[in-house]
Amino acid sequence: MKKIETLAGLQKAGVIAVVRGATKEEALQASHAIIKGGIVGIELTFTVPQADEVIRELSDAYKGHPEVLIGAGTVLDATTARLAIMSGAQYIVSPSFDRETAEICNLYQIPYLPGCMTITEMQTALKSGVDIIKLFPGSAYGPSIVSAFKAPFPQLNIMPTGGVSLDNMSEWFKAGVVAVGVGGNLLAPAAQGDFKKVTEVAKQYSDKLNEIKR
């Protein structure tokens, strides 16, 4: 049941914040600032120093808030996936599909969202039990590609990441995606230590999502 609940939670969250950071502290503060702004899906990338510790701390901090979903991103192999899961990650995101990672996620009943760009990659991922495909980088295509992918695979659940902005977010949802991943412009103020601004931008995304889903 846990996996089904997480998948439903990701769809409800709608916007998944891809959190990177130069330090553990920056990533932690950015995550708290994003959640404060109303975005409840956090994808903490393994490019962050001591990423597993950040995931553990965030998981502990939001234990009483089931709507907040803490996942791990930039997971390149099964070893990292297992480390993330043991640290409390509720879902695993990769830039590309990896069969061993899919298997370890299935073993622990944790959703796996691999980055795919082609129909072949998507078919392989679906065969391995993947429920949500991360269309990455979304900027290489744009919203119009969604219907092309869903023509042969109407059962595809797509989450574009890369190239999603406040301006084109509604187009992506209109095209039929289940969620979107956002990073760059949301996290930019964190690098300058302006976490208040991070909360403001997160709120803009959160408000936009509520408008779209109304």
mmCIF file of C-alpha atoms in Angstrom:
data_model
loop_
_atom_site.group_PDB
_atom_site.id
_atom_site.type_symbol
_atom_site.label_atom_id
_atom_site.label_comp_id
_atom_site.label_asym_id
_atom_site.label_seq_id
_atom_site.Cartn_x
_atom_site.Cartn_y
_atom_site.Cartn_z
ATOM 1 C CA MET A 1 0.000 0.000 0.000
ATOM 2 C CA LYS A 2 2.876 2.364 0.799
ATOM 3 C CA LYS A 3 3.918 2.569 -2.871
ATOM 4 C CA ILE A 4 0.376 3.346 -4.040
ATOM 5 C CA GLU A 5 0.041 6.059 -1.393
ATOM 6 C CA THR A 6 3.356 7.641 -2.441
ATOM 7 C CA LEU A 7 2.354 7.615 -6.133
ATOM 8 C CA ALA A 8 -0.989 9.233 -5.272
ATOM 9 C CA GLY A 9 0.871 11.750 -3.091
ATOM 10 C CA LEU A 10 3.254 12.679 -5.920
ATOM 11 C CA GLN A 11 0.334 13.263 -8.270
ATOM 12 C CA LYS A 12 -1.425 15.367 -5.630
ATOM 13 C CA ALA A 13 1.786 17.324 -4.896
ATOM 14 C CA GLY A 14 1.941 18.172 -8.624
ATOM 15 C CA VAL A 15 5.204 20.113 -8.379
ATOM 16 C CA ILE A 16 8.383 18.295 -7.353
ATOM 17 C CA ALA A 17 11.273 20.552 -6.355
ATOM 18 C CA VAL A 18 14.661 19.282 -7.529
ATOM 19 C CA VAL A 19 16.979 20.394 -4.725
ATOM 20 C CA ARG A 20 20.682 20.824 -5.370
ATOM 21 C CA GLY A 21 23.132 22.706 -3.191
ATOM 22 C CA ALA A 22 26.826 23.335 -2.646
ATOM 23 C CA THR A 23 26.576 22.227 0.994
ATOM 24 C CA LYS A 24 24.403 20.029 3.183
ATOM 25 C CA GLU A 25 23.206 23.136 5.071
ATOM 26 C CA GLU A 26 22.207 24.978 1.887
ATOM 27 C CA ALA A 27 20.171 21.985 0.670
ATOM 28 C CA LEU A 28 18.468 21.586 4.060
ATOM 29 C CA GLN A 29 17.543 25.263 4.323
ATOM 30 C CA ALA A 30 16.364 25.352 0.711
ATOM 31 C CA SER A 31 14.144 22.295 1.289
ATOM 32 C CA HIS A 32 12.551 23.832 4.394
ATOM 33 C CA ALA A 33 12.036 27.116 2.509
ATOM 34 C CA ILE A 34 10.383 25.317 -0.434
ATOM 35 C CA ILE A 35 8.016 23.347 1.812
ATOM 36 C CA LYS A 36 7.152 26.577 3.645
ATOM 37 C CA GLY A 37 6.149 28.015 0.262
ATOM 38 C CA GLY A 38 3.674 25.191 -0.310
ATOM 39 C CA ILE A 39 5.594 22.729 -2.494
ATOM 40 C CA VAL A 40 5.424 19.380 -0.696
ATOM 41 C CA GLY A 41 7.434 17.187 -3.091
ATOM 42 C CA ILE A 42 11.198 17.351 -2.516
ATOM 43 C CA GLU A 43 13.698 15.514 -4.734
ATOM 44 C CA LEU A 44 17.000 15.809 -2.867
ATOM 45 C CA THR A 45 19.749 15.097 -5.389
ATOM 46 C CA PHE A 46 22.799 12.979 -4.672
ATOM 47 C CA THR A 47 25.001 15.775 -6.059
ATOM 48 C CA VAL A 48 24.479 17.389 -2.618
ATOM 49 C CA PRO A 49 27.273 16.573 -0.128
ATOM 50 C CA GLN A 50 26.064 14.022 2.498
ATOM 51 C CA ALA A 51 22.777 13.704 0.590
ATOM 52 C CA ASP A 52 21.740 10.654 2.619
ATOM 53 C CA GLU A 53 22.043 12.672 5.853
ATOM 54 C CA VAL A 54 19.922 15.490 4.386
ATOM 55 C CA ILE A 55 17.245 12.954 3.393
ATOM 56 C CA ARG A 56 17.292 11.444 6.883
ATOM 57 C CA GLU A 57 16.997 14.846 8.575
ATOM 58 C CA LEU A 58 14.160 15.958 6.293
ATOM 59 C CA SER A 59 12.318 12.645 6.728
ATOM 60 C CA ASP A 60 12.547 13.010 10.500
ATOM 61 C CA ALA A 61 11.508 16.676 10.418
ATOM 62 C CA TYR A 62 8.311 16.000 8.418
ATOM 63 C CA LYS A 63 7.296 12.684 9.973
ATOM 64 C CA GLY A 64 4.034 14.188 11.216
ATOM 65 C CA HIS A 65 3.239 15.662 7.787
ATOM 66 C CA PRO A 66 2.254 12.773 5.469
ATOM 67 C CA GLU A 67 1.607 15.178 2.572
ATOM 68 C CA VAL A 68 5.345 16.053 2.465
ATOM 69 C CA LEU A 69 7.211 13.576 0.265
ATOM 70 C CA ILE A 70 10.993 13.362 0.493
ATOM 71 C CA GLY A 71 12.655 11.580 -2.412
ATOM 72 C CA ALA A 72 16.180 11.134 -3.737
ATOM 73 C CA GLY A 73 17.343 12.418 -7.123
ATOM 74 C CA THR A 74 20.360 11.885 -9.389
ATOM 75 C CA VAL A 75 20.445 8.256 -8.231
ATOM 76 C CA LEU A 76 22.771 6.524 -10.699
ATOM 77 C CA ASP A 77 22.907 2.976 -9.332
ATOM 78 C CA ALA A 78 21.209 0.424 -7.077
ATOM 79 C CA THR A 79 23.731 0.951 -4.243
ATOM 80 C CA THR A 80 22.858 4.648 -4.018
ATOM 81 C CA ALA A 81 19.143 3.816 -4.308
ATOM 82 C CA ARG A 82 19.355 1.440 -1.339
ATOM 83 C CA LEU A 83 21.313 4.005 0.708
ATOM 84 C CA ALA A 84 18.621 6.606 -0.063
ATOM 85 C CA ILE A 85 15.787 4.214 0.828
ATOM 86 C CA MET A 86 17.482 3.268 4.110
ATOM 87 C CA SER A 87 17.794 7.006 4.858
ATOM 88 C CA GLY A 88 14.042 7.451 4.421
ATOM 89 C CA ALA A 89 13.613 8.376 0.737
ATOM 90 C CA GLN A 90 10.006 7.724 -0.321
ATOM 91 C CA TYR A 91 10.769 7.691 -4.047
ATOM 92 C CA ILE A 92 13.847 7.460 -6.274
ATOM 93 C CA VAL A 93 14.584 9.605 -9.338
ATOM 94 C CA SER A 94 17.329 8.965 -11.917
ATOM 95 C CA PRO A 95 18.529 10.947 -14.939
ATOM 96 C CA SER A 96 18.335 7.711 -16.984
ATOM 97 C CA PHE A 97 16.824 4.231 -16.671
ATOM 98 C CA ASP A 98 18.800 1.591 -14.745
ATOM 99 C CA ARG A 99 17.369 -1.934 -14.430
ATOM 100 C CA GLU A 100 19.132 -2.787 -11.145
ATOM 101 C CA THR A 101 17.824 0.415 -9.585
ATOM 102 C CA ALA A 102 14.307 -0.482 -10.770
ATOM 103 C CA GLU A 103 14.670 -3.916 -9.153
ATOM 104 C CA ILE A 104 15.877 -2.587 -5.785
ATOM 105 C CA CYS A 105 13.008 -0.057 -5.746
ATOM 106 C CA ASN A 106 10.506 -2.832 -6.545
ATOM 107 C CA LEU A 107 11.998 -4.936 -3.751
ATOM 108 C CA TYR A 108 11.314 -2.170 -1.210
ATOM 109 C CA GLN A 109 8.055 -1.071 -2.908
ATOM 110 C CA ILE A 110 9.401 2.419 -3.554
ATOM 111 C CA PRO A 111 8.361 4.312 -6.726
ATOM 112 C CA TYR A 112 11.161 4.695 -9.285
ATOM 113 C CA LEU A 113 11.071 7.668 -11.683
ATOM 114 C CA PRO A 114 13.799 7.239 -14.326
ATOM 115 C CA GLY A 115 14.668 9.871 -16.916
ATOM 116 C CA CYS A 116 13.680 8.776 -20.432
ATOM 117 C CA MET A 117 13.766 10.557 -23.780
ATOM 118 C CA THR A 118 12.678 7.931 -26.302
ATOM 119 C CA ILE A 119 9.761 5.536 -26.790
ATOM 120 C CA THR A 120 12.218 2.599 -26.518
ATOM 121 C CA GLU A 121 13.500 3.792 -23.122
ATOM 122 C CA MET A 122 9.945 4.331 -21.908
ATOM 123 C CA GLN A 123 8.859 0.848 -23.014
ATOM 124 C CA THR A 124 11.860 -0.708 -21.213
ATOM 125 C CA ALA A 125 11.047 1.270 -18.065
ATOM 126 C CA LEU A 126 7.369 0.255 -18.130
ATOM 127 C CA LYS A 127 8.333 -3.421 -18.500
ATOM 128 C CA SER A 128 10.482 -3.067 -15.368
ATOM 129 C CA GLY A 129 7.549 -1.850 -13.258
ATOM 130 C CA VAL A 130 8.108 1.913 -13.494
ATOM 131 C CA ASP A 131 4.926 3.891 -12.690
ATOM 132 C CA ILE A 132 6.022 7.454 -13.526
ATOM 133 C CA ILE A 133 8.442 8.322 -16.332
ATOM 134 C CA LYS A 134 10.566 11.421 -15.877
ATOM 135 C CA LEU A 135 10.707 13.124 -19.280
ATOM 136 C CA PHE A 136 14.241 14.505 -19.117
ATOM 137 C CA PRO A 137 15.308 16.986 -20.223
ATOM 138 C CA GLY A 138 11.821 18.370 -20.850
ATOM 139 C CA SER A 139 13.381 21.433 -22.510
ATOM 140 C CA ALA A 140 14.507 19.233 -25.424
ATOM 141 C CA TYR A 141 10.876 18.695 -26.387
ATOM 142 C CA GLY A 142 8.172 20.897 -24.899
ATOM 143 C CA PRO A 143 4.566 20.074 -23.916
ATOM 144 C CA SER A 144 3.446 19.046 -27.415
ATOM 145 C CA ILE A 145 5.520 15.832 -27.232
ATOM 146 C CA VAL A 146 3.326 14.365 -24.470
ATOM 147 C CA SER A 147 0.458 13.415 -26.790
ATOM 148 C CA ALA A 148 2.946 11.839 -29.232
ATOM 149 C CA PHE A 149 4.302 9.581 -26.462
ATOM 150 C CA LYS A 150 0.839 8.810 -25.099
ATOM 151 C CA ALA A 151 -0.521 7.775 -28.520
ATOM 152 C CA PRO A 152 1.168 4.328 -28.459
ATOM 153 C CA PHE A 153 1.296 4.253 -24.621
ATOM 154 C CA PRO A 154 -1.908 5.825 -23.236
ATOM 155 C CA GLN A 155 -1.000 4.333 -19.825
ATOM 156 C CA LEU A 156 2.160 6.488 -19.570
ATOM 157 C CA ASN A 157 2.422 8.738 -16.518
ATOM 158 C CA ILE A 158 4.855 11.513 -17.429
ATOM 159 C CA MET A 159 6.673 14.025 -15.226
ATOM 160 C CA PRO A 160 8.755 16.519 -17.247
ATOM 161 C CA THR A 161 11.853 17.938 -15.546
ATOM 162 C CA GLY A 162 14.142 20.583 -17.038
ATOM 163 C CA GLY A 163 12.575 23.459 -18.910
ATOM 164 C CA VAL A 164 9.448 23.701 -16.750
ATOM 165 C CA SER A 165 8.689 27.269 -15.676
ATOM 166 C CA LEU A 166 5.823 29.300 -14.231
ATOM 167 C CA ASP A 167 5.076 30.435 -17.790
ATOM 168 C CA ASN A 168 4.696 26.991 -19.386
ATOM 169 C CA MET A 169 3.561 24.896 -16.410
ATOM 170 C CA SER A 170 -0.120 25.033 -17.322
ATOM 171 C CA GLU A 171 0.723 23.908 -20.896
ATOM 172 C CA TRP A 172 2.447 20.805 -19.527
ATOM 173 C CA PHE A 173 -0.550 19.912 -17.360
ATOM 174 C CA LYS A 174 -2.956 20.581 -20.240
ATOM 175 C CA ALA A 175 -0.847 18.171 -22.309
ATOM 176 C CA GLY A 176 -1.570 15.458 -19.741
ATOM 177 C CA VAL A 177 1.418 15.160 -17.394
ATOM 178 C CA VAL A 178 0.840 13.893 -13.821
ATOM 179 C CA ALA A 179 3.423 16.203 -12.185
ATOM 180 C CA VAL A 180 6.324 18.499 -13.084
ATOM 181 C CA GLY A 181 9.861 18.744 -11.739
ATOM 182 C CA VAL A 182 11.269 22.241 -11.176
ATOM 183 C CA GLY A 183 14.760 23.257 -10.103
ATOM 184 C CA GLY A 184 16.865 26.035 -11.590
ATOM 185 C CA ASN A 185 14.851 29.241 -11.123
ATOM 186 C CA LEU A 186 13.312 27.949 -7.879
ATOM 187 C CA LEU A 187 16.718 27.240 -6.313
ATOM 188 C CA ALA A 188 18.691 30.169 -7.763
ATOM 189 C CA PRO A 189 18.179 32.457 -4.714
ATOM 190 C CA ALA A 190 19.433 29.700 -2.352
ATOM 191 C CA ALA A 191 22.950 29.959 -3.815
ATOM 192 C CA GLN A 192 22.965 33.598 -2.606
ATOM 193 C CA GLY A 193 21.597 32.538 0.778
ATOM 194 C CA ASP A 194 18.220 34.202 0.104
ATOM 195 C CA PHE A 195 15.907 31.489 1.436
ATOM 196 C CA LYS A 196 13.055 33.963 1.897
ATOM 197 C CA LYS A 197 13.077 34.423 -1.874
ATOM 198 C CA VAL A 198 13.060 30.625 -2.322
ATOM 199 C CA THR A 199 9.837 30.485 -0.259
ATOM 200 C CA GLU A 200 8.342 33.298 -2.383
ATOM 201 C CA VAL A 201 9.111 31.509 -5.661
ATOM 202 C CA ALA A 202 7.839 28.197 -4.234
ATOM 203 C CA LYS A 203 4.587 29.956 -3.319
ATOM 204 C CA GLN A 204 4.262 31.253 -6.897
ATOM 205 C CA TYR A 205 4.530 27.668 -8.183
ATOM 206 C CA SER A 206 2.129 26.431 -5.514
ATOM 207 C CA ASP A 207 -0.431 29.144 -6.356
ATOM 208 C CA LYS A 208 -0.060 28.436 -10.076
ATOM 209 C CA LEU A 209 -0.694 24.733 -9.480
ATOM 210 C CA ASN A 210 -3.850 25.466 -7.455
ATOM 211 C CA GLU A 211 -5.031 27.712 -10.305
ATOM 212 C CA ILE A 212 -4.377 24.944 -12.882
ATOM 213 C CA LYS A 213 -6.073 22.238 -10.833
ATOM 214 C CA ARG A 214 -9.096 24.356 -9.969
#
